[in-house]
XYZ file of C-alpha atoms in Angstrom:
667
model
C -31.227 31.331 -10.360
C -29.660 32.428 -13.644
C -29.269 29.339 -15.840
C -25.704 30.184 -16.784
C -24.698 30.639 -13.157
C -26.371 27.313 -12.310
C -24.537 25.578 -15.157
C -21.214 27.074 -14.041
C -21.845 25.995 -10.454
C -22.654 22.449 -11.563
C -19.467 22.303 -13.645
C -17.434 23.050 -10.526
C -19.358 20.853 -8.091
C -21.179 23.676 -6.308
C -24.799 22.921 -5.380
C -27.526 25.425 -6.268
C -30.069 23.619 -4.096
C -30.146 20.920 -1.429
C -32.632 18.728 0.395
C -33.084 19.614 4.051
C -33.740 17.315 7.007
C -37.461 17.373 6.229
C -36.765 16.277 2.635
C -37.747 19.678 1.288
C -35.899 21.310 -1.604
C -34.089 24.482 -0.524
C -32.717 26.891 -3.115
C -29.275 28.375 -2.479
C -28.976 32.144 -2.814
C -27.126 33.257 -5.967
C -24.744 35.404 -3.928
C -23.730 32.308 -1.947
C -23.008 30.398 -5.158
C -20.955 33.316 -6.477
C -19.016 33.488 -3.208
C -18.250 29.764 -3.133
C -17.210 29.753 -6.799
C -14.809 32.542 -5.914
C -13.248 30.316 -3.242
C -12.591 27.811 -6.034
C -10.877 30.456 -8.122
C -13.839 30.947 -10.464
C -14.968 34.520 -11.144
C -18.761 34.696 -11.323
C -19.225 38.298 -10.223
C -20.674 39.565 -13.497
C -22.555 38.200 -16.520
C -19.399 38.552 -18.640
C -17.290 36.710 -16.066
C -19.895 33.943 -15.836
C -19.987 33.562 -19.624
C -16.183 33.417 -19.859
C -15.873 30.903 -16.990
C -18.642 28.728 -18.422
C -16.999 28.725 -21.859
C -13.711 27.671 -20.250
C -15.425 24.868 -18.324
C -17.161 23.607 -21.465
C -13.896 23.693 -23.419
C -12.331 21.097 -21.133
C -11.851 17.811 -22.996
C -13.930 15.315 -21.009
C -12.309 12.385 -22.828
C -8.842 13.371 -21.663
C -7.190 11.805 -18.656
C -8.120 13.420 -15.333
C -5.309 14.938 -13.297
C -5.408 11.936 -10.968
C -6.618 8.508 -12.063
C -8.055 6.294 -9.305
C -8.441 2.657 -10.368
C -10.036 -0.061 -8.253
C -7.970 -3.234 -8.211
C -9.537 -5.918 -10.375
C -11.039 -3.433 -12.825
C -9.669 -2.104 -16.095
C -10.012 1.373 -17.566
C -9.901 2.571 -21.156
C -7.168 5.032 -22.121
C -7.162 7.624 -24.919
C -3.847 6.216 -26.216
C -1.091 3.705 -25.369
C 0.984 4.618 -22.363
C 3.515 3.572 -19.747
C 2.892 2.995 -16.043
C 5.819 3.665 -13.741
C 5.090 1.587 -10.672
C 5.652 2.664 -7.113
C 8.631 0.297 -6.833
C 10.271 1.765 -9.936
C 9.168 -0.933 -12.379
C 7.595 -0.016 -15.721
C 4.691 -1.539 -17.638
C 3.567 -0.660 -21.128
C -0.214 -0.401 -21.482
C -2.006 -0.469 -24.809
C -5.389 1.201 -24.881
C -6.418 0.405 -21.317
C -5.181 0.094 -17.767
C -5.183 -3.622 -16.909
C -7.054 -5.066 -13.926
C -3.949 -6.654 -12.404
C -1.926 -3.542 -11.612
C -0.627 -3.709 -8.035
C -2.061 -1.571 -5.289
C -0.202 1.656 -4.765
C 0.802 5.093 -5.985
C 2.070 5.016 -9.551
C 2.610 7.413 -12.479
C 0.903 7.119 -15.867
C 2.347 8.645 -19.020
C -0.257 8.732 -21.788
C -1.291 11.066 -24.618
C 1.491 13.570 -23.914
C 0.499 13.815 -20.235
C 1.852 12.353 -17.027
C -0.596 11.949 -14.131
C -0.829 10.244 -10.767
C -2.331 6.751 -10.906
C -3.642 5.304 -7.644
C -4.700 1.646 -7.554
C -6.955 1.065 -4.555
C -8.456 -2.102 -3.021
C -12.029 -3.120 -3.762
C -12.703 -3.473 -0.075
C -11.019 -3.910 3.279
C -11.102 -7.105 5.349
C -14.395 -7.565 7.186
C -13.888 -6.194 10.716
C -14.211 -8.691 13.582
C -17.203 -8.795 15.899
C -15.830 -7.368 19.108
C -16.339 -4.671 21.699
C -14.194 -2.022 23.310
C -13.951 1.178 25.310
C -14.516 4.746 24.092
C -12.138 7.174 25.808
C -11.686 10.892 26.013
C -8.005 10.432 26.828
C -7.625 13.761 28.628
C -10.259 12.512 31.126
C -8.402 9.281 32.018
C -6.132 10.049 34.960
C -3.855 8.075 37.263
C -1.402 8.582 40.101
C 1.280 9.405 37.514
C -0.772 11.832 35.417
C 0.008 15.524 35.244
C -3.485 16.960 35.634
C -4.937 15.084 32.652
C -4.761 11.702 30.977
C -1.607 10.878 29.027
C -0.149 8.220 26.738
C 1.240 6.336 29.711
C -2.271 6.087 31.147
C -3.487 4.947 27.733
C -0.875 2.182 27.490
C -1.733 0.935 30.974
C -5.483 1.066 30.326
C -5.154 -0.595 26.913
C -3.165 -3.493 28.340
C -5.739 -4.005 31.091
C -8.689 -3.656 28.705
C -7.235 -6.162 26.242
C -6.436 -8.648 28.978
C -10.087 -8.415 30.052
C -11.643 -9.141 26.677
C -11.868 -5.741 24.970
C -10.951 -5.784 21.300
C -10.455 -2.061 20.809
C -10.012 1.322 22.450
C -11.552 4.281 20.581
C -9.974 7.668 21.334
C -10.834 11.311 20.879
C -8.619 13.039 18.274
C -5.042 13.431 19.515
C -4.282 16.072 16.882
C -1.792 18.847 17.581
C -2.867 22.273 18.803
C -0.938 25.549 18.884
C 1.846 25.958 21.472
C 0.932 29.489 22.566
C -1.514 30.251 25.362
C -4.451 29.978 25.680
C -4.342 26.296 24.771
C -7.200 25.091 22.571
C -9.409 22.576 24.383
C -11.517 21.161 21.550
C -9.907 18.131 19.905
C -12.049 18.775 16.828
C -10.507 22.167 15.916
C -6.853 21.182 15.648
C -3.879 23.106 14.354
C -2.779 19.956 12.525
C -4.269 16.545 11.803
C -0.835 15.216 10.813
C 0.924 15.618 14.131
C 0.199 14.786 17.771
C -0.647 16.987 20.736
C 2.385 16.881 23.100
C 0.036 17.638 26.006
C -0.535 13.868 26.035
C 3.126 13.043 26.668
C 4.078 11.354 29.920
C 7.197 13.234 30.971
C 8.543 10.448 33.162
C 8.406 7.879 30.350
C 11.070 9.585 28.230
C 14.676 8.525 27.746
C 15.730 12.084 28.584
C 14.062 11.843 32.010
C 15.840 8.558 32.693
C 19.165 10.053 31.573
C 18.827 13.234 33.640
C 20.688 13.682 36.909
C 18.712 13.246 40.150
C 18.573 16.975 40.846
C 17.013 17.710 37.445
C 14.527 14.903 37.875
C 13.547 16.294 41.262
C 12.882 19.736 39.750
C 10.846 18.121 36.968
C 8.833 16.040 39.407
C 7.990 19.120 41.453
C 6.317 20.695 38.409
C 3.590 18.045 38.247
C 0.061 19.534 38.529
C -2.431 17.626 40.621
C -5.876 16.400 39.619
C -8.528 19.097 39.826
C -12.299 19.192 39.369
C -11.730 20.413 35.795
C -8.798 19.943 33.444
C -6.699 23.084 33.120
C -4.957 22.734 29.753
C -2.922 25.910 30.190
C -1.588 24.786 33.561
C -0.731 21.328 32.233
C 0.997 22.646 29.112
C 2.993 25.251 31.056
C 4.205 22.541 33.445
C 4.976 19.940 30.790
C 6.698 22.368 28.447
C 8.906 23.631 31.277
C 9.719 20.065 32.317
C 10.525 18.985 28.770
C 12.720 22.043 28.272
C 14.674 21.027 31.378
C 15.091 17.515 29.938
C 15.868 18.602 26.386
C 19.656 18.831 26.977
C 19.569 15.078 27.756
C 17.758 14.231 24.494
C 19.202 12.608 21.399
C 19.436 15.071 18.485
C 16.670 14.968 15.881
C 17.537 14.581 12.197
C 15.462 17.381 10.742
C 16.466 16.549 7.172
C 14.802 13.121 7.423
C 11.270 14.537 7.580
C 10.718 17.889 5.840
C 7.031 17.977 6.819
C 7.970 17.591 10.483
C 10.597 20.309 10.153
C 8.015 22.647 8.640
C 5.529 21.841 11.417
C 8.182 22.428 14.086
C 9.026 25.733 12.404
C 5.376 26.752 12.644
C 5.416 25.869 16.363
C 8.533 27.992 16.963
C 6.999 30.914 15.065
C 3.670 30.484 16.887
C 5.493 30.816 20.215
C 6.721 34.220 19.074
C 3.771 35.511 17.045
C 0.704 33.577 18.270
C -1.185 30.494 17.106
C -2.864 32.126 14.061
C -0.391 32.513 11.184
C -2.776 34.901 9.426
C -1.928 37.506 12.098
C 1.855 37.071 11.633
C 3.984 39.548 9.674
C 3.182 39.203 5.966
C 6.663 37.949 5.084
C 6.032 34.835 7.232
C 2.744 33.819 5.579
C 4.279 31.149 3.346
C 6.468 28.319 4.682
C 8.847 28.595 1.699
C 9.400 32.339 2.074
C 12.983 33.592 2.587
C 11.973 35.268 5.856
C 10.741 31.910 7.182
C 14.049 30.273 6.283
C 15.863 33.017 8.184
C 13.564 32.595 11.205
C 14.136 28.839 11.083
C 17.868 29.498 11.303
C 17.477 31.916 14.193
C 15.051 29.639 16.042
C 16.910 26.409 15.265
C 16.925 25.270 18.878
C 13.156 25.737 19.275
C 12.498 24.048 15.932
C 14.574 21.082 17.068
C 12.757 21.058 20.424
C 9.311 20.810 18.825
C 10.505 18.131 16.418
C 11.796 16.186 19.442
C 8.387 16.391 21.092
C 6.862 14.679 18.052
C 9.477 11.924 18.267
C 8.486 11.419 21.898
C 4.821 11.196 20.858
C 5.727 8.541 18.287
C 7.671 6.528 20.864
C 4.870 6.619 23.419
C 2.213 5.781 20.823
C 4.378 2.832 19.775
C 4.205 1.665 23.390
C 0.402 1.928 23.295
C 0.292 -0.144 20.096
C 2.583 -2.726 21.672
C 0.281 -2.952 24.709
C -2.714 -3.614 22.444
C -0.841 -6.297 20.510
C 0.503 -7.938 23.640
C -3.031 -8.116 25.052
C -4.284 -9.819 21.870
C -6.702 -7.092 20.818
C -8.213 -7.986 17.424
C -8.518 -4.299 16.441
C -6.414 -2.271 18.863
C -6.419 1.493 19.221
C -8.858 3.352 16.959
C -7.831 6.953 16.393
C -10.289 9.719 15.520
C -9.792 11.926 12.450
C -11.404 15.362 12.835
C -13.371 16.671 9.847
C -11.185 19.742 9.437
C -8.555 22.070 10.845
C -8.246 25.519 12.336
C -7.442 27.611 9.236
C -4.943 29.651 11.259
C -3.055 26.565 12.420
C -0.063 24.616 11.183
C -1.864 22.696 8.428
C -3.549 25.890 7.282
C -0.065 27.389 6.912
C 1.715 24.379 5.421
C -1.083 23.192 3.112
C -2.523 26.547 2.045
C -2.086 25.663 -1.639
C -4.679 22.863 -1.427
C -7.129 24.578 0.937
C -9.986 26.935 0.101
C -8.857 30.189 1.658
C -11.601 31.898 3.657
C -14.138 29.087 3.665
C -15.735 27.905 6.910
C -17.032 24.340 7.039
C -20.290 23.599 8.825
C -23.756 22.141 8.319
C -27.090 23.484 7.024
C -30.044 24.107 9.361
C -31.666 21.015 10.846
C -34.118 20.112 13.591
C -31.497 20.517 16.341
C -29.606 23.520 14.916
C -32.156 25.644 13.099
C -29.647 28.404 12.352
C -27.174 25.962 10.820
C -23.691 25.183 12.122
C -20.442 27.031 11.508
C -17.533 24.910 12.713
C -14.961 27.492 11.645
C -12.849 24.821 9.938
C -10.878 24.926 6.710
C -11.712 22.672 3.754
C -9.757 20.925 1.009
C -10.174 22.396 -2.465
C -11.263 19.378 -4.524
C -9.704 20.736 -7.718
C -6.340 21.336 -6.042
C -6.356 17.885 -4.450
C -6.784 16.289 -7.875
C -4.179 18.560 -9.485
C -1.590 17.587 -6.855
C -2.316 13.861 -6.949
C -4.066 13.899 -3.547
C -0.613 13.958 -1.935
C -1.633 16.105 1.048
C -4.681 13.926 1.751
C -2.604 10.749 1.433
C 0.132 12.037 3.730
C -2.410 13.116 6.349
C -3.989 9.649 6.329
C -0.606 7.940 6.588
C 0.382 9.929 9.646
C -3.039 9.389 11.236
C -2.724 5.633 10.660
C 0.870 5.211 11.833
C -0.167 3.999 15.272
C -3.746 2.943 14.528
C -5.554 -0.367 14.485
C -8.506 1.606 13.193
C -9.560 5.072 12.140
C -12.862 6.776 12.929
C -13.599 9.443 10.320
C -15.607 12.291 11.791
C -18.437 13.499 9.493
C -17.524 10.908 6.866
C -20.140 12.396 4.517
C -17.514 15.101 3.942
C -15.724 12.692 1.612
C -18.721 13.154 -0.695
C -19.660 16.765 -0.041
C -19.073 19.518 2.510
C -21.145 22.520 3.528
C -19.068 25.602 2.666
C -19.882 28.990 4.174
C -18.226 31.843 2.244
C -16.713 34.868 4.009
C -19.320 37.188 5.475
C -22.101 34.599 5.408
C -23.990 33.121 8.326
C -23.981 29.374 8.947
C -27.234 28.923 7.007
C -25.887 30.952 4.075
C -23.707 28.230 2.622
C -23.970 25.446 0.107
C -22.567 21.998 -0.579
C -19.400 21.457 -2.605
C -18.876 18.036 -4.156
C -15.705 15.964 -3.815
C -14.612 12.981 -5.881
C -15.903 10.344 -3.471
C -14.393 7.513 -5.501
C -10.970 9.065 -5.020
C -11.430 10.157 -1.395
C -12.867 6.818 -0.270
C -10.537 4.741 -2.432
C -7.410 6.450 -1.102
C -8.694 6.022 2.447
C -9.169 2.304 1.709
C -5.653 2.004 0.283
C -3.938 3.657 3.238
C -6.066 1.743 5.766
C -5.301 -1.498 3.903
C -1.576 -0.808 4.135
C -1.853 0.023 7.828
C -3.999 -3.061 8.536
C -6.660 -0.797 10.034
C -10.453 -0.896 10.172
C -12.374 2.233 9.180
C -15.452 3.603 10.965
C -17.344 6.470 9.363
C -19.387 8.819 11.543
C -22.478 8.961 9.333
C -25.038 10.224 11.837
C -27.672 12.789 11.002
C -28.818 13.646 7.495
C -26.587 11.763 5.061
C -27.142 10.704 1.483
C -27.787 6.999 0.797
C -24.612 7.003 -1.314
C -22.584 7.463 1.856
C -23.949 4.327 3.520
C -23.642 2.341 0.285
C -20.098 3.552 -0.271
C -18.952 2.567 3.215
C -20.608 -0.831 3.004
C -19.124 -1.506 -0.427
C -15.595 -0.993 0.946
C -16.218 -3.038 4.133
C -16.021 0.148 6.166
C -18.398 0.629 9.081
C -20.986 3.297 9.747
C -22.203 4.458 13.161
C -25.286 3.528 15.163
C -26.277 5.360 18.350
C -28.947 4.029 20.688
C -30.521 7.492 21.072
C -31.183 7.634 17.317
C -32.237 4.007 16.772
C -35.959 4.805 16.507
C -38.848 4.337 14.137
C -40.906 7.102 12.540
C -43.140 7.286 15.615
C -40.104 7.988 17.808
C -40.097 4.571 19.532
C -36.815 2.771 20.126
C -36.425 -0.185 17.774
C -35.215 -3.652 18.687
C -31.403 -3.961 18.657
C -31.917 -6.902 16.294
C -32.859 -4.318 13.642
C -29.657 -2.305 13.985
C -27.334 -2.462 10.955
C -24.586 -5.061 10.991
C -21.895 -2.915 9.390
C -21.500 -0.293 12.087
C -19.965 0.708 15.379
C -22.811 0.782 17.910
C -22.723 3.016 20.973
C -25.204 4.307 23.525
C -24.253 7.945 23.055
C -21.550 10.264 21.686
C -19.414 13.013 23.158
C -21.983 15.597 21.949
C -25.013 13.877 23.523
C -26.185 13.095 27.060
C -24.487 10.249 28.874
C -26.689 7.289 29.785
C -27.081 8.439 33.429
C -27.598 12.022 32.262
C -30.380 10.953 29.913
C -32.122 8.902 32.596
C -32.035 11.729 35.151
C -32.903 14.536 32.731
C -29.589 16.283 33.377
C -29.405 17.365 29.736
C -32.652 19.317 30.142
C -31.558 20.931 33.397
C -28.206 22.075 32.006
C -29.565 23.369 28.721
C -32.244 25.302 30.627
C -29.569 26.777 32.880
C -27.524 27.771 29.814
C -30.575 29.213 27.988
C -30.164 26.716 25.141
C -33.728 25.413 25.070
C -35.893 26.486 22.188
C -39.090 25.596 24.049
C -40.485 25.854 27.556
C -38.524 23.819 30.094
C -41.673 21.974 31.156
C -42.184 20.794 27.587
C -38.585 19.569 27.406
C -38.890 17.762 30.729
C -42.052 16.041 29.542
C -40.326 15.037 26.315
C -37.341 13.652 28.247
C -39.639 11.669 30.553
C -41.499 10.274 27.546
C -38.193 9.277 25.926
C -37.153 7.491 29.104
C -40.456 5.600 29.158
C -39.998 4.639 25.509
C -36.526 3.336 26.278
C -37.758 1.267 29.225
C -40.561 -0.141 27.063
C -38.059 -1.338 24.450
C -35.696 -2.817 27.029
C -38.550 -4.743 28.662
C -39.893 -5.937 25.320
C -36.430 -7.331 24.580
C -36.296 -9.049 28.002
C -33.273 -6.950 28.917
C -35.002 -5.279 31.883
C -37.460 -6.946 34.275
C -41.090 -5.853 34.260
C -41.838 -3.423 37.124
C -42.732 -5.221 40.311
C -45.956 -4.140 42.021
C -45.897 -3.160 45.673
C -47.157 -5.381 48.509
C -50.512 -3.609 48.428
C -52.537 -3.897 45.217
C -53.029 -0.138 45.095
C -49.332 0.575 45.503
C -47.703 1.748 42.238
C -45.058 -0.334 40.501
C -41.525 0.406 41.602
C -39.392 2.303 39.064
C -36.199 0.514 38.036
C -32.887 1.621 39.460
C -30.938 3.778 37.011
C -27.891 1.565 37.421
C -29.910 -1.464 36.290
C -31.198 0.484 33.309
C -27.642 1.416 32.295
C -26.663 -2.259 32.401
C -29.732 -3.115 30.307
C -28.712 -0.498 27.766
C -25.350 -2.212 27.412
C -27.177 -5.515 27.081
C -29.035 -3.931 24.153
C -25.691 -3.159 22.506
C -24.590 -6.740 23.067
C -27.832 -8.100 21.577
C -27.359 -6.256 18.297
C -25.737 -7.790 15.198
C -23.450 -4.754 14.928
C -19.827 -5.702 14.330
C -18.190 -3.295 16.766
C -19.554 -2.114 20.107
C -18.241 0.977 21.882
C -18.706 1.440 25.630
C -18.175 4.792 27.328
C -16.661 4.962 30.783
C -18.807 8.038 31.450
C -21.879 5.781 31.122
C -20.577 2.880 33.194
C -19.191 5.073 35.996
C -22.436 7.020 36.443
C -21.306 10.404 35.116
C -24.344 12.583 34.353
C -22.427 15.387 32.602
C -21.747 15.058 28.883
C -18.197 15.794 27.622
C -19.259 18.530 25.205
C -22.317 20.766 25.002
C -22.898 21.925 21.412
C -23.768 25.593 21.153
C -21.427 26.610 23.975
C -17.804 27.665 24.291
C -16.944 28.911 27.784
C -20.452 28.635 29.238
C -19.930 24.888 29.796
C -16.724 22.994 30.692
C -16.418 21.377 27.261
C -13.601 18.818 26.962
C -12.480 19.552 30.541
C -14.397 16.971 32.568
C -12.216 14.237 34.098
C -13.702 10.828 34.654
C -15.090 10.373 38.169
C -12.549 7.618 38.862
C -8.834 7.153 38.188
C -7.379 4.187 36.281
C -6.790 2.036 39.359
C -10.318 2.678 40.638
C -11.827 1.885 37.227
C -10.150 -1.508 37.168
C -11.630 -2.382 40.563
C -15.124 -0.931 40.054
C -17.867 -3.605 40.229
C -19.977 -1.694 37.681
C -17.120 -1.977 35.190
C -16.705 -5.683 35.948
C -20.409 -6.322 35.398
C -20.456 -4.656 31.964
C -17.196 -6.374 30.952
C -18.628 -9.772 31.863
C -21.841 -9.030 29.950
C -20.009 -8.026 26.784
C -17.478 -10.842 26.944
C -20.318 -13.348 27.150
C -21.964 -11.822 24.078
C -18.776 -11.151 22.108
C -16.097 -13.706 22.968
C -12.785 -12.872 21.355
C -12.479 -14.441 17.879
C -9.846 -17.108 17.365
C -8.758 -15.552 14.057
C -9.410 -11.840 14.576
C -8.091 -10.522 11.279
C -8.809 -12.189 7.921
C -6.248 -11.673 5.189
C -6.506 -8.356 3.398
C -8.212 -8.498 0.042
C -6.782 -6.820 -3.021
């Protein structure tokens, strides 16, 4: 690669090479680097443009204050001149030559050397999370007699209260992020329209004040709209029914003060416009492409009733999530409900419209080729522009975290390595034709720590796959947890390692939503389905043999750890040993979780209830019922299931609830 282009890329945090999953150096194509620089507003399309951009980058005064200063509490920082700090509470402190170590946590302003910048003081680390266990839920899959075709926040409150009363310390959810209101309804919780607002599909209609205030005839009409439980979740049917019901109840609702929350008003405006023009704002009339445009203001006036309606739905979500939080507290959960933060957003959605000024327009986030995805991954998600985040004081990132943490005892950060770097694919490129773009990890992680500290929440980073050592060190240094999955807990020979060797600072689980369930792994269902869907890269017989060998390796580890009895020989000496029952193996797998030193344990109801189908099949869209599989049992049946009772008793014996679940937060 041209040395000047490489130097320009480095100046803007764009990688010109990366290390792949086999630890081999891979050079990035120059055209990819040029394309990604363009997404950052840097022209590198000609030698003259490269020279001019490089000269501008080198002319930046490195000794000057950055556009946002992030300071860890307890540390000082030299300044280029005396200055004044305006504290978050309005107080002022003169500083002479350095920022002192005793500044309070928070969002302040620093005036120094003829500049005024954002100053964020962040905690050194969070409180150490308690050692406890809990349930992992795909909420849409959790149904009850009162559900409307899918799980809702009423089901979650009921389940959380029961789980906490029976020893669980947490409930980990799929993302509840908002999706577009127009049909077809998006099913994936990891491609949301907004990470700042909640999907009203999860509302329980009957738990609203408007339903209680409605006359009996209206309530009867609403009740008749309820969809029943089907073999698969039909999001379009559920949303059509719930939206109609909520529209019938809206006249009984208390008015929403739109002036109190401009971000909510803007989001509700997007929803009203999406009803009329579709869920992708990029396909709207050009005059509606910016939320501050005069045409948008006029549409907001014309659609005032729909804007108010969608704002009301978010108030209902807040109220019902408050009830979930109250159920967790009442049950004495040491952590509570852990929400999931998706790695990105649908660029055509509400956040893509509202936050366009701090997003890289046209980029698609994904992952480079690896052993499982040899063509790379294109998730189709938008990405923050690191330079625009810094220039705007990280306000959009902060506000997103605050809304995500409003009802959270914890936050799981999907693809947490994205706080350090993200794989950007420029327009026109394939998934493998991207490169990494660096972020200010000290700022991204520090701000996450500050907002989690203020919310009293634990943080779990999903750091599976190929991640840099800096990611694991960074999480550990802030008392944030990584992730450990039984399927991946192996040595270089591919053998499962003893749970005693699993890392302490992690959330340990048997599987994830993108991997086989425990029963599916044991029966080879993942091989059968992938063969049926033509997703296997090798002969099916080879994959079956590999799956059988993996099962044998798992049984060997479980027996070596005395978690599964040795196979009993038959009555005749020549009779082969009897294979263990899959149900006993599933229990032994949970015993392996319990035997680990890992701080948090996550248990999936899919595993315990014997479901062989995994929630999501990577590499498919409509070929597999992704995100549409209900649990095989409803809430009442789950509570009475002896398999559930057995696993609960096992985990409670290994992880009794701590007497003092939350140590004081450290500044």
